[in-house]
Coordinates of C-alpha atoms in Angstrom, one line a residue:
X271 CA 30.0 4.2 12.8
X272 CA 29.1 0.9 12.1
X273 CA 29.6 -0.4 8.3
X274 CA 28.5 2.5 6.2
X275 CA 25.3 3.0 7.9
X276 CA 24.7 6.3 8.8
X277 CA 20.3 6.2 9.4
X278 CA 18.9 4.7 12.4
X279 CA 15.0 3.8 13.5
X280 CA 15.4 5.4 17.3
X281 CA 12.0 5.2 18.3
X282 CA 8.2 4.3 17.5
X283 CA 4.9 4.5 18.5
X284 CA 1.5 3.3 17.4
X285 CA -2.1 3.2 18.4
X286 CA -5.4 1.9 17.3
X287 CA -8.0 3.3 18.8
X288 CA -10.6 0.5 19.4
X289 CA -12.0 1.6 22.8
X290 CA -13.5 4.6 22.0
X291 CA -16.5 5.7 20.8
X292 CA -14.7 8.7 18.5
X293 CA -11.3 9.7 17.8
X294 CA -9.7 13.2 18.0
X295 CA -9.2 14.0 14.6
X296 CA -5.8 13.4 12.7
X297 CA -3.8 16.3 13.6
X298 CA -4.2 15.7 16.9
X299 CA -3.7 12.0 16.6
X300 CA -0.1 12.6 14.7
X301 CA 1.0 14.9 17.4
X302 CA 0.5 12.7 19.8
X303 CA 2.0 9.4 18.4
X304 CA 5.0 11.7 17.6
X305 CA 5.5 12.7 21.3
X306 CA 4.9 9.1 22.1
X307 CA 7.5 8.0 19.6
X308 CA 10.1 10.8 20.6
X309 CA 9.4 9.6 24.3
X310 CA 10.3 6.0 23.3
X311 CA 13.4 7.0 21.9
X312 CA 14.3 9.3 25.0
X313 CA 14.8 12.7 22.9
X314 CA 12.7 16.5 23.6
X315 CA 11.0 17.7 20.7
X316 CA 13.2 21.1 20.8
X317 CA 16.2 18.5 19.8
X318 CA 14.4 17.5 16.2
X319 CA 16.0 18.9 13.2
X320 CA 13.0 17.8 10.7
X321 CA 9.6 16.7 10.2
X322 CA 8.0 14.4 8.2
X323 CA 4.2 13.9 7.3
X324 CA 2.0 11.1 5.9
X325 CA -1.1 13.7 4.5
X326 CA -4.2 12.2 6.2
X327 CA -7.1 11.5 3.7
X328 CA -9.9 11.7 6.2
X329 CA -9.3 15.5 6.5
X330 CA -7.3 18.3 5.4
X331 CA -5.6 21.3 6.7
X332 CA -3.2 24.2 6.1
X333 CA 0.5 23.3 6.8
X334 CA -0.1 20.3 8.6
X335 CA 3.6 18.9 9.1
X336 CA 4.7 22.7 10.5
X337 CA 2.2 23.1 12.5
X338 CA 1.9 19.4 14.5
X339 CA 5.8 20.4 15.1
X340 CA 5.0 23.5 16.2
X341 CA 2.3 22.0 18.3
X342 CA 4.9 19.1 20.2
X343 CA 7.3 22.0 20.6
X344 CA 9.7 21.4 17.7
X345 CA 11.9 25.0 17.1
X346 CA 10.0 27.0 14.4
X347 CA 13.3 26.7 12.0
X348 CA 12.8 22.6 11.8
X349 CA 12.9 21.5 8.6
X350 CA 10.2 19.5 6.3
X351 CA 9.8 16.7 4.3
X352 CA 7.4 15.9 2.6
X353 CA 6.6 13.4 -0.4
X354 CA 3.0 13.0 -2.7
X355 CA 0.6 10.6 -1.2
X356 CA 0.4 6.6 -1.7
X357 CA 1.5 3.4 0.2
X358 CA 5.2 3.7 -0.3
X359 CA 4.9 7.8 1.6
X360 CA 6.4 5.8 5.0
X361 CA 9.2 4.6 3.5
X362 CA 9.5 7.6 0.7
X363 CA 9.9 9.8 3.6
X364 CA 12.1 7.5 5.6
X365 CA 14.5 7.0 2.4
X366 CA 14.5 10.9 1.9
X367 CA 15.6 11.6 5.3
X368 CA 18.2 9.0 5.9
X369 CA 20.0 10.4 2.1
X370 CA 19.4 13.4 4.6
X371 CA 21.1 12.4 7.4
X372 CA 23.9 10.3 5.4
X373 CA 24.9 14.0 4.0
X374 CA 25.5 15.1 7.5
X375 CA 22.3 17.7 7.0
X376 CA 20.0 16.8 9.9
X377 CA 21.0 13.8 13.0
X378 CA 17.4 13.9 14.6
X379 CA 14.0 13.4 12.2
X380 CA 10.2 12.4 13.5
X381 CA 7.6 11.1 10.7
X382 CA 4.0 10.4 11.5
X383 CA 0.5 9.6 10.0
X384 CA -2.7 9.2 11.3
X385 CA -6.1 8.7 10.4
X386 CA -9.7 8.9 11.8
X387 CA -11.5 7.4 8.7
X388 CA -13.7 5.5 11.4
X389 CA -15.0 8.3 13.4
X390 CA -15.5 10.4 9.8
X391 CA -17.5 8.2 8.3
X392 CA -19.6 6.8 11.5
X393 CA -20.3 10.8 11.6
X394 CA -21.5 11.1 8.4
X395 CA -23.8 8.3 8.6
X396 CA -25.4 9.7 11.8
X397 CA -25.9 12.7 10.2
X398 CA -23.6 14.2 13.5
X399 CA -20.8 17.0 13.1
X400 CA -17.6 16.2 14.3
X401 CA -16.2 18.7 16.6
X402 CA -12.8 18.7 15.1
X403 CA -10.8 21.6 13.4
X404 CA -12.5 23.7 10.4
X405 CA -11.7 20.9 7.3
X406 CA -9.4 23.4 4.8
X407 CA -11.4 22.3 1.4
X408 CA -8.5 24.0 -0.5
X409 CA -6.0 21.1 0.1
X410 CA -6.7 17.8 -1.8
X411 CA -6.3 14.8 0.6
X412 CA -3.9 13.2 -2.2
X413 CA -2.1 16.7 -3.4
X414 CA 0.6 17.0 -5.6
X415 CA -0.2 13.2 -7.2
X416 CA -1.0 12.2 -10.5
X417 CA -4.5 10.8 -11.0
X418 CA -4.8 7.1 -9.9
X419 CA -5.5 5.7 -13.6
X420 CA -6.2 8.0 -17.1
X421 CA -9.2 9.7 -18.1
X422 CA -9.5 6.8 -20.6
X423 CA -9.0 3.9 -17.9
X424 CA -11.5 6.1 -15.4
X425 CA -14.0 6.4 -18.3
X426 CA -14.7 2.7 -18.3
X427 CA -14.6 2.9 -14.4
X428 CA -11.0 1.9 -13.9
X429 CA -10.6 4.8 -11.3
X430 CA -10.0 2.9 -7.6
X431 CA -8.1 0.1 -6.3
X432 CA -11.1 -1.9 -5.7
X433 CA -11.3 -2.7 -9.5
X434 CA -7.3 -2.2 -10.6
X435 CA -5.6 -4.7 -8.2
X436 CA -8.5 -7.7 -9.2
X437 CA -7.3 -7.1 -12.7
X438 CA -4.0 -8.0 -11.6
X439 CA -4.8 -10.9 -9.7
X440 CA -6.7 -12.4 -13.1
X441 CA -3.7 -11.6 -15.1
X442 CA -1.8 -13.8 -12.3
X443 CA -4.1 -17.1 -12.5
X444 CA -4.0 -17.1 -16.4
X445 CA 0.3 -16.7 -16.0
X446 CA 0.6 -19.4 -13.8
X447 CA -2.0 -22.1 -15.0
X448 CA -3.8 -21.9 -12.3
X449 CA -8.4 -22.3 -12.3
X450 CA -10.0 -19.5 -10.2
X451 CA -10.3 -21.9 -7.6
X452 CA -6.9 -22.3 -7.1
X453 CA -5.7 -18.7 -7.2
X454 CA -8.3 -18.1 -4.8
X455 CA -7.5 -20.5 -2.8
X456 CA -3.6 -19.3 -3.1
X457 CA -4.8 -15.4 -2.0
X458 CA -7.3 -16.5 0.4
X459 CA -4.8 -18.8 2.7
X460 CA -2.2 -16.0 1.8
X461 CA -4.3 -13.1 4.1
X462 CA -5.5 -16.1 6.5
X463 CA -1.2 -16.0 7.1
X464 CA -1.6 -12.6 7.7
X465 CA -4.7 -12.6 10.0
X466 CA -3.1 -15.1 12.1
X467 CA -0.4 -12.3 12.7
X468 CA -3.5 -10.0 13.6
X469 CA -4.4 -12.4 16.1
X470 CA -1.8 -11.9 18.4
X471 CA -0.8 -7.9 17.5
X472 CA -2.4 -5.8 19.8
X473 CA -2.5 -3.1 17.7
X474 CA -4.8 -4.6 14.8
X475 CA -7.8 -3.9 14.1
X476 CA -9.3 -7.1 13.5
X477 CA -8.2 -9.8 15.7
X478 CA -10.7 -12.6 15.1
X479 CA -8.3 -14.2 12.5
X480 CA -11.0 -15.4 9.9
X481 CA -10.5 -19.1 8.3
X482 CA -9.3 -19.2 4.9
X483 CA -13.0 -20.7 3.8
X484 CA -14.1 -16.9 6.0
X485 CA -11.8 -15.2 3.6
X486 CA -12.8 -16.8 0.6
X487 CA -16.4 -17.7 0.2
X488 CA -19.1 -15.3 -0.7
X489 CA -21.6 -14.5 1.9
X490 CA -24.0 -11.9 3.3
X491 CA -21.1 -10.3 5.6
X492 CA -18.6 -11.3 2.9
X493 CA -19.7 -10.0 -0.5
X494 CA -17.9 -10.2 -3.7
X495 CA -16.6 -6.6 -4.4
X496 CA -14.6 -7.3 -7.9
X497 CA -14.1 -10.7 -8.6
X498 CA -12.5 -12.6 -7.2
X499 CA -12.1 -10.6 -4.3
X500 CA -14.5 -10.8 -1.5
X501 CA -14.9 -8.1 0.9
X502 CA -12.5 -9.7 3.3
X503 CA -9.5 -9.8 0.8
X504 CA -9.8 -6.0 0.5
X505 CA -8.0 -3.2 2.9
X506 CA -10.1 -2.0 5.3
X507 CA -9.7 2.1 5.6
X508 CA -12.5 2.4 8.4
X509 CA -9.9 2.5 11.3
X510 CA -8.8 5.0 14.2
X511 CA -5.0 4.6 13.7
X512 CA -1.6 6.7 14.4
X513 CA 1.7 5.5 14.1
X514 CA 5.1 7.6 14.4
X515 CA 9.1 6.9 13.7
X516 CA 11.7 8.4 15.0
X517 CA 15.5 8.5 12.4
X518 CA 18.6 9.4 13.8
X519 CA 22.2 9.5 12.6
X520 CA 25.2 7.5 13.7
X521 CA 26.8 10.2 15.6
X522 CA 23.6 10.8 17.9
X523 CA 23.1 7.0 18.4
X524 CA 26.6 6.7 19.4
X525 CA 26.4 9.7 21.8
X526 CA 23.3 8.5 23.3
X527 CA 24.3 5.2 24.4
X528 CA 21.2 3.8 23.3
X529 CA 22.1 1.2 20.2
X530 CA 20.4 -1.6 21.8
X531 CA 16.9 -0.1 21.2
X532 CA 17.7 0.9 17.7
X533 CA 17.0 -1.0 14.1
X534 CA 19.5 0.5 11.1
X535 CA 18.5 1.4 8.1
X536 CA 21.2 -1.0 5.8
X537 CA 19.3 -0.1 2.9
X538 CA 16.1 1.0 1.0
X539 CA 15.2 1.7 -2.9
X540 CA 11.8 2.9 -4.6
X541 CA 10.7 2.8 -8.1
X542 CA 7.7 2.8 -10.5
X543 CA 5.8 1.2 -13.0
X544 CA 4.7 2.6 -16.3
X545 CA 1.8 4.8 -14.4
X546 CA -1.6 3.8 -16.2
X547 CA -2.2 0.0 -15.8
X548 CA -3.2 -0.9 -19.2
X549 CA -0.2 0.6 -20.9
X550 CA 2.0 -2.1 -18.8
X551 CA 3.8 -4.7 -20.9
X552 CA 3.0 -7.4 -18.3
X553 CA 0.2 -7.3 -16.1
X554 CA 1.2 -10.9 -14.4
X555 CA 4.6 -9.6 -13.2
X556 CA 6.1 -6.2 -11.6
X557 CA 9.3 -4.7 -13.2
X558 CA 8.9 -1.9 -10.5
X559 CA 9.1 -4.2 -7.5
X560 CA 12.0 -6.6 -9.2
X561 CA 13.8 -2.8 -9.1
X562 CA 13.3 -1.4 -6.2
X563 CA 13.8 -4.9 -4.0
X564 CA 17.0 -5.7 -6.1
X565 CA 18.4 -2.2 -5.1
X566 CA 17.5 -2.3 -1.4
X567 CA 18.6 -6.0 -1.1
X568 CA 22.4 -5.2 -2.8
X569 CA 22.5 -1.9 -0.6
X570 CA 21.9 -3.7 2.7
X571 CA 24.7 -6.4 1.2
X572 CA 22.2 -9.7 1.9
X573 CA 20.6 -11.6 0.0
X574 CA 16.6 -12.9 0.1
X575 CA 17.9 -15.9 1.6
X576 CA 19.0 -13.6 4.7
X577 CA 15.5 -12.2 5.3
X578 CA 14.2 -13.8 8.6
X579 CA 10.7 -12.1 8.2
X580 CA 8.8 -9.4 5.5
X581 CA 5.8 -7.3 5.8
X582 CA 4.8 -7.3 2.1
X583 CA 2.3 -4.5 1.5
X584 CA -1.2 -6.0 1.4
X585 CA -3.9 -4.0 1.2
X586 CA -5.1 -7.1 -1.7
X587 CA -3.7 -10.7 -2.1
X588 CA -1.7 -9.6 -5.6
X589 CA 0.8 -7.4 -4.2
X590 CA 2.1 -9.8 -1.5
X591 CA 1.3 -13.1 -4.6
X592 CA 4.2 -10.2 -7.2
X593 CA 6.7 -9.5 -4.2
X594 CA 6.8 -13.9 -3.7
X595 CA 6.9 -14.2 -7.4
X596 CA 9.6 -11.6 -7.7
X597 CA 11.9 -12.6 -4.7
X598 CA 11.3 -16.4 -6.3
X599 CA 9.4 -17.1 -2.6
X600 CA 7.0 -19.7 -2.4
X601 CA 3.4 -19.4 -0.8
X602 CA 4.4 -22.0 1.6
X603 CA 7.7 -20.6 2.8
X604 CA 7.3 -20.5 6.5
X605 CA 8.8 -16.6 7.1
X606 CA 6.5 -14.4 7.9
X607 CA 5.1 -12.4 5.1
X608 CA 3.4 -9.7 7.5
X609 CA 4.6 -8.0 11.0
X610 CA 1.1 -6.4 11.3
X611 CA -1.5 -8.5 10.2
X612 CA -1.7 -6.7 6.7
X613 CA -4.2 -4.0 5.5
X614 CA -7.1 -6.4 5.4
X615 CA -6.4 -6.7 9.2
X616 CA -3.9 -5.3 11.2
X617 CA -5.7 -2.3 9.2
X618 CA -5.3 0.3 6.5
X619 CA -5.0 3.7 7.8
X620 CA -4.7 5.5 4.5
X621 CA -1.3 5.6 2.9
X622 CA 0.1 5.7 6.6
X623 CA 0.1 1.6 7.1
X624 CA 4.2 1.2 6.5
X625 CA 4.3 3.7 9.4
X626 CA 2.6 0.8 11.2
X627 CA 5.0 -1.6 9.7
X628 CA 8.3 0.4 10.8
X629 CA 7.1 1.0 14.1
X630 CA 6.2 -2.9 14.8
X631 CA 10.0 -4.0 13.4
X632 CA 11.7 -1.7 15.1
X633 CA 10.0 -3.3 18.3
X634 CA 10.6 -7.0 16.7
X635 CA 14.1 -6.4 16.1
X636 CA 14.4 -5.0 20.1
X637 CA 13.1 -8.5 21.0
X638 CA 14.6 -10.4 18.2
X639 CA 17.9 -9.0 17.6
X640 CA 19.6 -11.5 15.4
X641 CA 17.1 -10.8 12.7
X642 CA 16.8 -9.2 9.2
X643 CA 13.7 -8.1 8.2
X644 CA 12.2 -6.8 4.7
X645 CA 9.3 -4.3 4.4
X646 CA 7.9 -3.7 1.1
X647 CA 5.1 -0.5 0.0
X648 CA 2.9 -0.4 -2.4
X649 CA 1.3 2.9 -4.1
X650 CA -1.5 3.7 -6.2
X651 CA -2.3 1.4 -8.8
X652 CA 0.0 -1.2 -8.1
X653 CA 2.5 2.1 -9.4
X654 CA 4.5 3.1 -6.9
X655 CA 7.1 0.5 -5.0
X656 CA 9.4 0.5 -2.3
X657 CA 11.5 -1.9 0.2
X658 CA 13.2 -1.4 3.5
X659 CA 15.9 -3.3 4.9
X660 CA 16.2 -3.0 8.7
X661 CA 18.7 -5.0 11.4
X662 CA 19.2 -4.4 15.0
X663 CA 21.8 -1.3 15.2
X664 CA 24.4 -3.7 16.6
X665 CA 24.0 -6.4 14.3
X666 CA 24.5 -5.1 10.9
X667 CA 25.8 -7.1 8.4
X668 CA 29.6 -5.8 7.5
X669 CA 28.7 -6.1 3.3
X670 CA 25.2 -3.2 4.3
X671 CA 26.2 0.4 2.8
X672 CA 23.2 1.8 4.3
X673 CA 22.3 3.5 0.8
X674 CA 18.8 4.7 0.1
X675 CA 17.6 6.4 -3.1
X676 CA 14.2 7.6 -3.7
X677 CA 13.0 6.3 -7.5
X678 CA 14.8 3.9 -9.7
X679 CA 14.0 3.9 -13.7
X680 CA 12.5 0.6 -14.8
X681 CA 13.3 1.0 -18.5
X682 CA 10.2 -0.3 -19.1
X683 CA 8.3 1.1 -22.8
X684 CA 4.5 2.5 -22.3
X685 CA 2.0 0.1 -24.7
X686 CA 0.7 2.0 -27.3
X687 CA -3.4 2.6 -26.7
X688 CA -6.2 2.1 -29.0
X689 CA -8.8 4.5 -28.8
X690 CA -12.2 4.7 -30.0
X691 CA -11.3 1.6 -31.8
X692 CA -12.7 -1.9 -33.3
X693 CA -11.5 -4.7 -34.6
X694 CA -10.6 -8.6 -33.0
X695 CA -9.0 -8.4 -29.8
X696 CA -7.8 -11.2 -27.3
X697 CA -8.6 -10.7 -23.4
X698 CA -5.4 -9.7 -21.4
X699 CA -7.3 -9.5 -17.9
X700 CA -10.6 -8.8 -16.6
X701 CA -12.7 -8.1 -13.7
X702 CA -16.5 -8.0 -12.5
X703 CA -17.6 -5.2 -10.4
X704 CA -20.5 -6.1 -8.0
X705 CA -23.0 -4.1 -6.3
X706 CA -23.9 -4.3 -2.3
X707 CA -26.8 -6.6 -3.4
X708 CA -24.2 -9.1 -5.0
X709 CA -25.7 -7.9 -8.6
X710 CA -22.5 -7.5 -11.4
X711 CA -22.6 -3.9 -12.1
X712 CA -19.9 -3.3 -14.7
X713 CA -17.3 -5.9 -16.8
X714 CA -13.9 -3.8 -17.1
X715 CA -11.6 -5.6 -20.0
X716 CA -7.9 -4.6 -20.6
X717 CA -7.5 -6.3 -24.2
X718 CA -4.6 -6.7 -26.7
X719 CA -5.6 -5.8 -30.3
X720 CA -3.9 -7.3 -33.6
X721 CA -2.2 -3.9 -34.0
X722 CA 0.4 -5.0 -30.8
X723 CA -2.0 -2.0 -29.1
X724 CA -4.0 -2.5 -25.6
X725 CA -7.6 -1.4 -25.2
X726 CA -9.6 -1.0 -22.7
X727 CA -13.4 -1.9 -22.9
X728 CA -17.1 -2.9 -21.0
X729 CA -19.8 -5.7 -21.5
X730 CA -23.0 -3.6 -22.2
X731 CA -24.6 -6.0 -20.4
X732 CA -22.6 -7.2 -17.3
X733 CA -25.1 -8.9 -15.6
X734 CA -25.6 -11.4 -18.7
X735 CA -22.0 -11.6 -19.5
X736 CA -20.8 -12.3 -15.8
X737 CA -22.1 -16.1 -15.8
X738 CA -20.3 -17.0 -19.2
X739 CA -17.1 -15.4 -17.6
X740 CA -17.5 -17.1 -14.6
X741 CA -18.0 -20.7 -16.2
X742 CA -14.7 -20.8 -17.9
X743 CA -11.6 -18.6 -18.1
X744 CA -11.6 -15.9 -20.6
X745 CA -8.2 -14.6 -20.4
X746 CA -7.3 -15.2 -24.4
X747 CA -10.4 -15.8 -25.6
X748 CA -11.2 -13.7 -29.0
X749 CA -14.0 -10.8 -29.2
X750 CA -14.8 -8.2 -30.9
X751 CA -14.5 -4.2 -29.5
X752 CA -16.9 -2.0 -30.9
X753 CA -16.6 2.2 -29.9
X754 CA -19.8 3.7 -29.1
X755 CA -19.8 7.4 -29.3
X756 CA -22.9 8.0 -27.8
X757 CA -21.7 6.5 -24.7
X758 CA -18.0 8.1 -24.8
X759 CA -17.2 4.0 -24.2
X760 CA -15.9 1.0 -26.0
X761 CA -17.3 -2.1 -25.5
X762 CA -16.3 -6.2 -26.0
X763 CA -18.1 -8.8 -27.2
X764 CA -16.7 -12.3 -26.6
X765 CA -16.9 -14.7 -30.1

């Protein structure tokens, strides 16, 4: 054994299917990276002692990890795991299995993902049935996870990522002093990094590598979605992709002869944030990340100094802008902050893109063996968090113990929640939501009251407010929320 590692990444595969007109559909897709993964990492299926499974949100079916091992010929007694649904399910699963593993339970494990969001949705828009498998309406896509925000938050159209990571990324600008030229500047040149990476990965989706004025400026092909991101600082779900990982223990590894082609897992951590975004003490910075990366860094035994490269989850600019302000990184550190491209473009399959992430280190680290390298997830609203720390198999680091844990508390107190309130409150953070014809369609305040409570509220007339909030920044500014019960909504006013 080497150190106190006991989890190894054995083999990988990916695949983005840009060359054909439709995909198969997922399940058929997963078992087919997993073959090509357990191919890579020279092992027959009958040899695997567990599963693992990302659940696919483009469609759903009964028993999916069971029966994609039964379909690559696993033995029917192979074991499961599986984890809810959300960025950090990769490296959930991968933590799980290598506690797994480390307790001398299981020495061989495949996890896959897959999904054929492209080919769905170009369907549905040409009115065309897919011939894929019977869709099993009785599973939800994201099953056995809490609702993405509150009925509260939801109600004033805080429900998707599209409108809770902009918050953020206000809440950011106003904490570091920065005009919203400047932060957009600083996320725009941020994913340019990233599509650079994309440029030369031939498993990205988008290889064009946009400029950072591309990336930043608001045009026809580039709209505003909710300010300040434009479309192309947003994760792109429309993709064909499949990626698989194959785990194995020390004592296989050693038996197979084959540590050259393997990356250890020295160490890995997850944890969460208070779970509904306006009941978080600070919205500028990210308990959960400063958590989970402090626990994954001290298991491996380095430090951030160590890291020779990071894929930071990206599927916006604030989640890679928190894991730089939380590792004390700046923009212009030359590492690289992305293996893939990023969500925006080396594509965002679903909650499956760390799959995509593990499988390109473990093929970095065969080429570049003297490295460390840091991958990061992100889940839900900004909720969930994880990082990996991964070395070449015969370079790890004598201090690494290997140790993974699922979640890590925070310690972090909910904000107390005014509802169906009034009274003077000061902006916190904001966003505009746009429609496709660049038109504001709804103002979403998170605002502290004079109580010490947050609140959450809407312009009634977005359109009017959104040039006032545009002109200057509003992030303290005083106003006054009013509850309409007709509505079911509260609503701001600025002074």
């Amino acid at each position: 054994m080497t150190a106190s590692v006991s989890a190894y990444l054995l083999g990988q595969a990916q695949k983005s299917f840009h060359d054909v007109d439709a995909a198969d559909h997922p399940k058929k897709l997963m078992s087919d990276i997993a073959l090509a993964a357990l191919l890579d990492a020279g092992i027959a299926p009958s040899s695997v002692d567990a599963v693992g499974c990302v659940d696919p949100l483009s469609w759903t079916y009964p028993d999916l990890a069971r029966s994609v091992a039964a379909d690559i010929g696993c033995q029917k007694d192979v074991r499961e795991f599986w984890l809810p649904g959300g960025g950090t399910t990769p490296q959930d699963l991968t933590h799980e299995i290598a506690l797994a593993i480390d307790a001398g339970e299981i020495n061989i494990a495949v996890i896959f993902g897959a999904e054929a969001m492209r080919t769905r949705r170009k369907a549905t828009r040409a009115g065309k049935e897919l011939d894929w498998p019977a869709r099993d309406k009785s599973i939800l896509a994201m099953r056995g996870q809490k609702p993405f925000t509150s009925e509260w938050e939801a109600q004033h159209g805080l429900r998707l990522p599209i409108q809770s990571f902009p918050i953020l990324e206000n809440a950011m600008r106003a904490a570091g002093g920065h005009s919203a030229e400047e932060q957009i500047s600083i996320a725009a040149n941020l994913l340019h990094k990233n599509a650079l990476v994309a440029e030369s990965n031939p498993h990205a989706w988008f290889q064009n590598a946009p400029s950072v004025d591309d990336i930043s400026e608001v045009t026809t092909d580039n709209r505003m979605i909710s300010y300040p991101y434009t479309k192309r600082m947003n994760a792109i779900m429309d993709v064909d992709q499949a990626a698989a990982v194959v785990i194995v223990s020390d004592k296989y590894l050693e038996a197979s002869g084959k540590r050259s082609q393997a990356a250890a897992i020295l160490g890995g951590a997850g944890a969460e944030e208070i779970w509904n975004p306006m009941q978080r003490r600070s919205l500028s910075t990210c308990i959960g990340m400063e958590v989970a990366f402090e626990a994954a860094l001290a298991s491996a035994g380095v430090s951030v100094e160590d890291i020779d490269a990071f894929d930071f989850y990206s599927c916006f600019p604030v989640p890679v802008e928190l894991a730089l302000d939380t590792l004390e990184i700046s923009t212009n550190d030359p590492r690289p902050f992305s293996l893939t491209g990023g969500l925006a473009y080396g594509g965002g399959p679903g909650n499956n893109y760390v799959m995509h992430s593990l499988a390109t280190a473990v093929q970095h680290l065969r080429d570049n063996r003297e490295e460390l390298i840091m991958i990061t997830g992100v889940g839900m609203a900004n909720t969930k968090h994880t990082a990996t720390i991964l070395a070449a198999a015969d370079k790890v680091p004598s201090k690494a113990t290997g140790k993974t844990v699922y979640r890590l508390t925070t310690g972090d107190q909910e904000v107390p929640v005014a509802m169906e309130a009034s009274g003077t409150c000061t902006i916190a953070t904001y966003t505009i939501e746009y429609n496709r014809e660049g038109e504001p369609t709804n103002v979403i305040y998170i605002l502290d009251t004079a109580a010490g409570e947050r609140a959450i509220a809407n312009a009634r007339h977005p359109a009017a407010v959104a040039p006032e909030l545009l002109a200057s920044d509003p992030i303290g500014r005083l106003g006054e929320l009013s509850w309409d019960a007709e509505l079911g909504r509260q609503f701001f006013a600025l002074d």
